[in-house]
Amino acid sequence: MASAVVALLLLFISSVANAGEWPPSPGYYPSSRYRTMSFYQGYKNLWGPSHQTVDHNGLTIWLDKTSGSGFKSVKPFRSGYFGASIKLQSGYTAGVITAFYLSNSEAHPGYHDEVDIEFLGTTFGKPYTLQTNVYVRGSGDGSIVGREMKFHLWFDPTQNFHHYAILWTPKEITYPRKSDATFPLRPMWVYGSIWDASSWATEDGKYKADYHYQPFVGKFTNFKASGCSAYSPPRCRPVSGSPYRSGRLTGQQGRAMQWVQSHYLVYDYCKDYKRDHSQTPECFR
């Protein structure tokens, strides 16, 4: 199923501690291959500068009733490995999204590509939902054609930092490339943000952001961004999420991914039979 989701889930496994039911080890952790950078080595503030601070190479961003905050990589990429260790806020966070994602919306407004990791806020006693999504050539603009997958986590993402990443190659992201029209090929920047999405984030908008609990805080550290930038020569070799140069998963990585999907996947766009899959050909495999 998917490189980006594969990378995400295998990276979850590498950072879990004190979990209730452990997934099998993937054996190889992609994060071990790529160096850590400080925030200012690879990123800059995008919006809400008064709602972010940088300390010891880590970044804290927060949302209150006046503003949220966001950051952006200093250069665009045409493929690569993009990761960060993230710690979320506990308690009531309904309506709030903490995100780490790729996008070219500023370069292609109204016709952009995007690859998302989004943590959907929650109410007391309920787990965060981690949502991945992909938009291609404007499928996130106007008539939405999303590729949402949602997971409940087997660890508490508010107690410690856990590493999350997107792996994007010219052949795969969260699904294999079957046509140029349904696969992101244009360069994208790396972004992170925290913002109010009360209209849909928590149980389809049933629960809204409650600013009695502000500020809502997201912490980022251990930034990684490695791959072919938009300025790299054509011979630049895409990164791999496995020990193999081809990027093909090992059997152990595949079993770990399957375990996570069978135990913690709560929504898969390909299995939603109410949707029209004519624009998502990767679902027919």
Coordinates of C-alpha atoms in Angstrom, one line a residue:
M1 CA 0.0 0.0 0.0
A2 CA 2.0 2.9 0.3
S3 CA 5.4 4.3 0.8
A4 CA 4.3 7.3 2.8
V5 CA 2.0 5.3 5.0
V6 CA 4.7 2.6 5.2
A7 CA 7.3 5.1 6.3
L8 CA 4.8 6.7 8.8
L9 CA 3.9 3.4 10.4
L10 CA 7.4 2.0 10.6
L11 CA 8.5 5.2 12.1
F12 CA 5.8 5.1 14.7
I13 CA 7.1 1.7 15.7
S14 CA 10.6 3.0 16.2
S15 CA 9.5 5.6 18.8
V16 CA 6.9 3.8 20.9
A17 CA 7.4 3.2 24.6
N18 CA 5.1 1.9 27.2
A19 CA 2.5 0.9 24.6
G20 CA -0.2 -1.6 25.5
E21 CA 0.0 -4.0 22.5
W22 CA 3.3 -3.9 20.6
P23 CA 3.5 -4.2 16.8
P24 CA 6.2 -6.5 15.4
S25 CA 9.5 -4.8 14.8
P26 CA 10.1 -3.7 11.2
G27 CA 13.8 -4.4 11.7
Y28 CA 14.9 -1.4 9.7
Y29 CA 14.0 2.1 10.6
P30 CA 14.3 4.7 7.7
S31 CA 14.9 7.5 10.1
S32 CA 18.3 6.1 11.0
R33 CA 19.6 6.8 7.5
Y34 CA 19.0 10.6 7.4
R35 CA 20.7 13.3 9.5
T36 CA 18.9 15.6 11.9
M37 CA 19.0 19.3 11.2
S38 CA 18.1 22.3 13.3
F39 CA 15.0 24.3 12.5
Y40 CA 16.8 27.2 10.9
Q41 CA 18.9 24.9 8.8
G42 CA 15.9 23.9 6.8
Y43 CA 12.9 25.9 7.7
K44 CA 11.5 29.4 8.3
N45 CA 8.4 31.0 9.8
L46 CA 5.5 31.2 7.4
W47 CA 2.7 32.8 9.5
G48 CA 1.9 33.6 13.1
P49 CA 5.5 34.5 14.1
S50 CA 4.3 35.6 17.6
H51 CA 2.9 32.1 18.1
Q52 CA 6.1 30.2 17.7
T53 CA 9.5 29.9 19.5
V54 CA 12.7 28.1 18.7
D55 CA 14.8 26.6 21.5
H56 CA 17.7 24.1 21.3
N57 CA 16.9 23.2 17.7
G58 CA 13.2 22.5 18.6
L59 CA 10.2 24.4 17.6
T60 CA 7.0 25.2 19.6
I61 CA 3.9 26.5 17.9
W62 CA 0.6 27.3 19.4
L63 CA -3.0 28.3 18.7
D64 CA -5.1 30.6 20.7
K65 CA -8.2 32.7 19.9
T66 CA -6.0 35.3 18.1
S67 CA -3.9 33.1 15.8
G68 CA -2.3 29.8 15.0
S69 CA 1.2 29.4 13.4
G70 CA 3.0 27.7 10.6
F71 CA 6.4 27.1 9.1
K72 CA 7.9 26.2 5.7
S73 CA 11.0 24.6 4.3
V74 CA 13.5 27.0 2.7
K75 CA 13.6 25.0 -0.5
P76 CA 11.2 22.8 -2.6
F77 CA 11.8 19.1 -3.3
R78 CA 10.7 16.9 -6.1
S79 CA 11.1 13.7 -3.9
G80 CA 12.6 12.7 -0.6
Y81 CA 12.2 11.8 3.1
F82 CA 10.7 14.4 5.3
G83 CA 10.3 13.8 9.1
A84 CA 10.0 15.4 12.5
S85 CA 9.5 14.2 16.0
I86 CA 6.3 15.7 17.4
K87 CA 4.6 15.9 20.8
L88 CA 0.9 16.8 20.9
Q89 CA -1.1 18.6 23.6
S90 CA -3.2 16.5 26.0
G91 CA -6.7 17.2 27.2
Y92 CA -9.4 18.9 25.2
T93 CA -8.1 19.6 21.7
A94 CA -11.3 19.2 19.6
G95 CA -11.3 21.2 16.4
V96 CA -7.5 21.7 16.4
I97 CA -5.2 20.3 13.8
T98 CA -1.5 19.9 14.2
A99 CA 0.0 19.1 10.8
F100 CA 3.2 18.2 9.0
Y101 CA 2.8 18.1 5.2
L102 CA 4.1 18.7 1.7
S103 CA 2.4 21.2 -0.6
N104 CA 2.9 23.6 -3.5
S105 CA -0.3 25.6 -2.9
E106 CA 1.6 28.9 -3.0
A107 CA 3.2 28.1 -6.3
H108 CA -0.1 26.6 -7.8
P109 CA -3.0 28.3 -6.1
G110 CA -6.3 26.6 -7.0
Y111 CA -4.5 23.7 -8.7
H112 CA -2.1 22.3 -6.1
D113 CA -0.6 19.0 -4.9
E114 CA -0.5 18.1 -1.2
V115 CA 0.6 15.2 1.0
D116 CA -0.6 15.4 4.6
I117 CA 0.0 14.0 8.1
E118 CA -2.7 15.6 10.3
F119 CA -3.4 15.0 14.0
L120 CA -7.1 15.6 14.5
G121 CA -7.8 17.0 18.0
T122 CA -10.1 15.2 20.4
T123 CA -12.2 15.4 23.5
F124 CA -11.5 14.1 27.0
G125 CA -10.9 10.4 27.2
K126 CA -10.8 9.8 23.4
P127 CA -7.7 9.2 21.3
Y128 CA -6.2 11.4 18.7
T129 CA -6.9 10.4 15.1
L130 CA -3.9 10.5 12.7
Q131 CA -5.0 11.2 9.2
T132 CA -2.9 10.9 6.0
N133 CA -4.2 12.4 2.8
V134 CA -3.0 13.2 -0.8
Y135 CA -4.4 15.8 -3.2
V136 CA -3.2 15.9 -6.8
R137 CA -3.4 18.7 -9.4
G138 CA -6.3 20.6 -7.7
S139 CA -8.2 17.6 -6.3
G140 CA -8.1 19.5 -2.9
D141 CA -9.5 22.7 -4.6
G142 CA -13.2 22.9 -5.5
S143 CA -14.5 19.4 -6.1
I144 CA -12.5 17.5 -3.4
V145 CA -11.0 14.1 -4.3
G146 CA -9.1 13.0 -1.2
R147 CA -7.2 9.9 -0.3
E148 CA -7.8 9.8 3.4
M149 CA -6.6 7.1 5.7
K150 CA -7.2 7.4 9.5
F151 CA -5.5 5.6 12.3
H152 CA -5.9 5.4 16.1
L153 CA -2.5 5.1 17.7
W154 CA -1.4 2.3 20.1
F155 CA 0.6 4.9 22.2
D156 CA -0.1 8.3 23.7
P157 CA 1.3 11.0 21.4
T158 CA 1.0 13.6 24.1
Q159 CA 3.4 12.0 26.6
N160 CA 6.6 11.8 24.5
F161 CA 8.0 12.8 21.2
H162 CA 7.4 10.3 18.3
H163 CA 8.9 10.5 14.9
Y164 CA 6.6 10.8 11.9
A165 CA 7.7 11.1 8.2
I166 CA 6.6 11.2 4.6
L167 CA 8.5 9.2 2.0
W168 CA 7.9 10.5 -1.5
T169 CA 9.5 8.9 -4.6
P170 CA 8.9 9.3 -8.3
K171 CA 7.1 5.9 -8.3
E172 CA 5.2 5.8 -5.0
I173 CA 3.9 7.9 -2.2
T174 CA 0.9 6.4 -0.4
Y175 CA 0.0 4.5 -3.5
P176 CA 1.8 3.4 -6.6
R177 CA 2.0 5.8 -9.6
K178 CA -0.5 4.6 -12.2
S179 CA -0.8 7.8 -14.2
D180 CA 0.6 11.3 -14.1
A181 CA -2.9 12.7 -13.6
T182 CA -3.3 10.9 -10.2
F183 CA 0.2 11.3 -8.8
P184 CA 2.0 14.4 -7.4
L185 CA 5.0 15.1 -9.7
R186 CA 5.6 18.9 -9.2
P187 CA 8.0 20.1 -6.6
M188 CA 6.6 20.7 -3.1
W189 CA 7.8 22.5 0.1
V190 CA 7.6 21.0 3.6
Y191 CA 5.2 22.7 6.0
G192 CA 4.0 22.4 9.6
S193 CA 1.2 24.2 11.3
I194 CA -1.4 24.4 14.0
W195 CA -4.8 25.8 13.2
D196 CA -8.6 25.8 14.0
A197 CA -10.5 23.3 11.8
S198 CA -13.6 23.2 13.9
S199 CA -15.9 22.7 10.9
W200 CA -14.7 19.2 10.3
A201 CA -11.7 18.0 12.4
T202 CA -13.4 16.2 15.3
E203 CA -16.2 13.8 14.6
D204 CA -17.1 15.7 11.4
G205 CA -17.4 19.0 13.2
K206 CA -19.5 17.8 16.1
Y207 CA -17.0 19.1 18.6
K208 CA -15.4 22.6 18.2
A209 CA -12.3 24.3 19.5
D210 CA -13.0 25.6 23.0
Y211 CA -10.6 28.5 23.8
H212 CA -11.2 28.1 27.5
Y213 CA -8.4 25.4 27.1
Q214 CA -6.0 27.7 25.1
P215 CA -3.2 27.8 24.2
F216 CA -3.1 24.6 22.1
V217 CA 0.5 23.6 21.7
G218 CA 2.5 21.5 19.2
K219 CA 6.2 20.7 19.7
F220 CA 8.5 19.7 16.9
T221 CA 12.2 18.6 16.9
N222 CA 14.5 16.2 15.2
F223 CA 13.8 17.7 11.8
K224 CA 14.9 15.6 8.7
A225 CA 14.6 16.5 5.1
S226 CA 16.7 14.6 2.6
G227 CA 16.2 13.9 -1.1
C228 CA 16.2 15.6 -4.5
S229 CA 15.5 19.3 -4.3
A230 CA 13.9 21.2 -7.2
Y231 CA 17.4 22.4 -7.9
S232 CA 19.1 19.0 -8.0
P233 CA 20.5 17.6 -11.3
P234 CA 18.4 15.0 -13.1
R235 CA 20.8 12.3 -12.0
C236 CA 19.8 12.8 -8.3
R237 CA 18.9 9.4 -7.0
P238 CA 15.6 9.1 -5.0
V239 CA 15.8 8.1 -1.4
S240 CA 14.7 4.7 -0.1
G241 CA 12.6 3.6 2.9
S242 CA 14.3 0.2 3.2
P243 CA 17.8 -1.2 3.1
Y244 CA 17.3 -1.8 -0.6
R245 CA 18.2 0.9 -3.1
S246 CA 15.0 0.1 -5.0
G247 CA 13.0 1.1 -2.0
R248 CA 11.2 -2.2 -1.9
L249 CA 10.1 -3.2 1.6
T250 CA 11.7 -6.1 3.4
G251 CA 9.4 -8.9 4.5
Q252 CA 9.7 -7.8 8.1
Q253 CA 8.7 -4.2 7.2
G254 CA 5.7 -5.5 5.3
R255 CA 4.5 -7.6 8.2
A256 CA 4.8 -4.7 10.6
M257 CA 2.8 -2.5 8.3
Q258 CA 0.1 -5.1 7.9
W259 CA -0.1 -5.5 11.6
V260 CA -0.7 -1.8 12.1
Q261 CA -3.3 -1.6 9.4
S262 CA -5.2 -4.6 10.7
H263 CA -5.2 -3.4 14.3
Y264 CA -5.4 0.5 14.1
L265 CA -6.7 1.6 10.7
V266 CA -10.1 3.0 11.2
Y267 CA -10.8 4.5 7.8
D268 CA -9.5 3.7 4.3
Y269 CA -10.7 5.7 1.3
C270 CA -10.3 2.7 -1.0
K271 CA -12.7 0.7 1.2
D272 CA -15.4 3.4 1.3
Y273 CA -17.8 2.0 -1.2
K274 CA -20.0 5.2 -1.1
R275 CA -17.2 7.0 -3.0
D276 CA -16.6 7.2 -6.7
H277 CA -13.2 5.5 -7.3
S278 CA -12.9 6.4 -10.9
Q279 CA -10.4 9.1 -10.0
T280 CA -8.4 6.9 -7.6
P281 CA -7.2 4.0 -9.8
E282 CA -4.7 2.9 -7.1
C283 CA -7.8 1.4 -5.3
F284 CA -8.1 -1.2 -8.1
R285 CA -5.1 -3.4 -7.5

